[in-house]
């Protein structure tokens, strides 16, 4: 935001946003690039800049062993179509990432979009006040949690 109108040069300006990454290495590189860019633009225009970058949640990593275990449990519990890998990483911020920094784990999504939805990709998303879910899908979530616990502790 810069000023209160479009035709007056303001004394100050600010912008804010989020940086979402799939690795801490990438996050560090982006931090460096943003810092260089902000300082360079300010210097080029004879201005000063203050930059505050807050990391927020750590990157969420899925442990390969736990992810493979989950895929097997999904297929065993829900059938061959009970598991699919997303075509791209989910870029949401998640406090669960603090857990996976301490112990091997993985994060998965439970499909609960109603079968009546013509295209699940255009359905109101999670955290939307318009989201509708198929509550029968919650039983699958419970079954998967129980099966994961049994499978996990059977290995010990």
C-alpha atoms as one frame of an Amber mdcrd trajectory, in Angstrom:
protein
   0.000   0.000   0.000   1.325   3.414  -0.876  -0.605   6.502   0.175  -4.328
   7.068   0.072  -4.871   8.118  -3.527  -3.517   7.279  -6.964  -2.151  10.678
  -8.042   0.007  11.676  -5.042   3.490  10.327  -4.349   3.387   9.101  -0.746
   6.103   9.386   1.889   6.017   5.671   2.618   4.887   2.447   1.009   4.671
  -1.128   2.168   3.787  -4.499   0.821   3.244  -7.853   2.402   2.679 -11.404
   1.336   3.779 -14.950   1.923   6.679 -17.028   0.695   5.880 -20.713   0.347
   8.519 -23.272  -0.506   9.080 -26.997  -0.678  12.533 -26.874   0.948  14.344
 -24.820   3.555  17.176 -24.371   1.040  14.777 -22.692  -1.391  13.361 -20.548
   1.421  16.874 -19.297   2.249  17.561 -18.479  -1.415  14.264 -16.596  -1.733
  15.000 -14.626   1.453  18.358 -13.568  -0.015  16.793 -12.644  -3.372  13.975
 -10.617  -1.780  16.468  -8.771   0.437  18.720  -7.958  -2.544  15.758  -6.847
  -4.660  14.201  -4.600  -2.011  17.532  -2.964  -1.159  18.426  -2.586  -4.848
  15.109  -0.972  -5.815  15.285   1.410  -2.859  18.872   2.387  -3.647  18.100
   2.858  -7.360  15.400   5.382  -6.444  17.306   7.192  -3.705  15.158   5.740
  -0.946  15.675   3.595   2.097  13.929   0.343   2.853  13.186  -1.623   5.965
  12.537  -5.297   5.423  10.984  -7.714   7.873  10.709 -11.308   6.716   8.912
 -13.696   9.057   9.309 -17.355   8.139   6.060 -18.612   9.619   5.647 -22.379
   9.682   8.548 -24.618   8.670   8.355 -26.513   5.398   6.271 -29.688   5.745
   8.229 -32.760   4.678   6.700 -36.181   4.173   9.063 -38.904   5.359   9.470
 -41.379   2.469   9.079 -44.456   4.684   5.940 -43.116   6.357   4.479 -41.986
   3.014   5.057 -45.462   1.531   3.488 -47.039   4.631   0.458 -44.761   4.260
   0.058 -45.594   0.559   0.081 -49.310   1.398  -2.414 -48.840   4.255  -4.708
 -46.804   1.970  -4.721 -49.481  -0.720  -5.270 -52.243   1.836  -8.010 -50.360
   3.697  -9.796 -48.513   0.879  -8.819 -50.437  -2.249  -6.511 -49.591  -5.143
  -8.286 -46.275  -5.788  -8.030 -45.319  -2.111  -4.737 -43.472  -2.552  -3.337
 -41.061  -5.063  -0.362 -38.749  -5.064  -1.006 -35.078  -5.782   0.527 -33.872
  -9.065   2.288 -31.019  -7.237   3.178 -30.288  -3.613   0.531 -28.546  -1.525
   1.784 -25.069  -0.672  -0.259 -24.362   2.439   1.382 -23.380   5.712   0.884
 -26.019   8.365   1.753 -26.247  12.061   2.001 -30.038  11.635   5.456 -29.346
  10.176   6.734 -28.768  13.728   5.850 -32.404  14.484   7.713 -33.773  11.457
  10.811 -31.838  12.496  10.927 -34.036  15.608   9.690 -37.447  14.420   9.242
 -39.104  11.015   5.757 -38.447   9.726   3.692 -37.541   6.746   0.673 -35.437
   5.947  -2.201 -36.520   3.733  -5.535 -35.135   2.660  -8.809 -36.985   3.098
 -11.139 -36.639   0.122 -14.555 -35.659   1.459 -15.989 -33.781  -1.525 -19.616
 -34.848  -2.110 -20.145 -37.160  -5.090 -22.812 -34.706  -6.278 -20.136 -32.063
  -6.948 -19.674 -31.969 -10.761 -15.964 -31.058 -10.540 -14.212 -31.466  -7.173
 -11.454 -29.087  -8.346 -13.958 -26.211  -8.438 -15.746 -27.102  -5.181 -15.444
 -24.611  -2.314 -12.110 -25.388  -0.637 -11.121 -26.301   2.882 -11.527 -23.345
   5.289 -14.222 -21.801   3.066 -17.536 -20.890   4.672 -19.160 -22.502   1.603
 -17.386 -25.863   1.971 -19.679 -28.886   2.025 -18.339 -32.309   2.873 -19.507
 -35.863   2.508 -19.575 -36.928   6.153 -19.452 -40.604   5.136 -15.850 -39.900
   4.104 -14.960 -39.251   7.732 -15.351 -42.984   8.438 -12.557 -43.570   5.906
 -10.381 -41.150   7.849 -10.995 -42.995  11.111 -10.303 -46.349   9.439  -7.037
 -45.042   7.990  -5.860 -43.636  11.332  -6.572 -46.940  13.075  -4.950 -48.983
  10.288  -1.853 -46.728  10.308  -1.478 -47.138  14.076  -1.832 -50.922  13.859
   0.561 -51.144  10.909   3.086 -48.792  12.523   3.187 -50.542  15.881   3.227
 -54.008  14.304   6.712 -53.103  13.011   8.070 -52.554  16.524
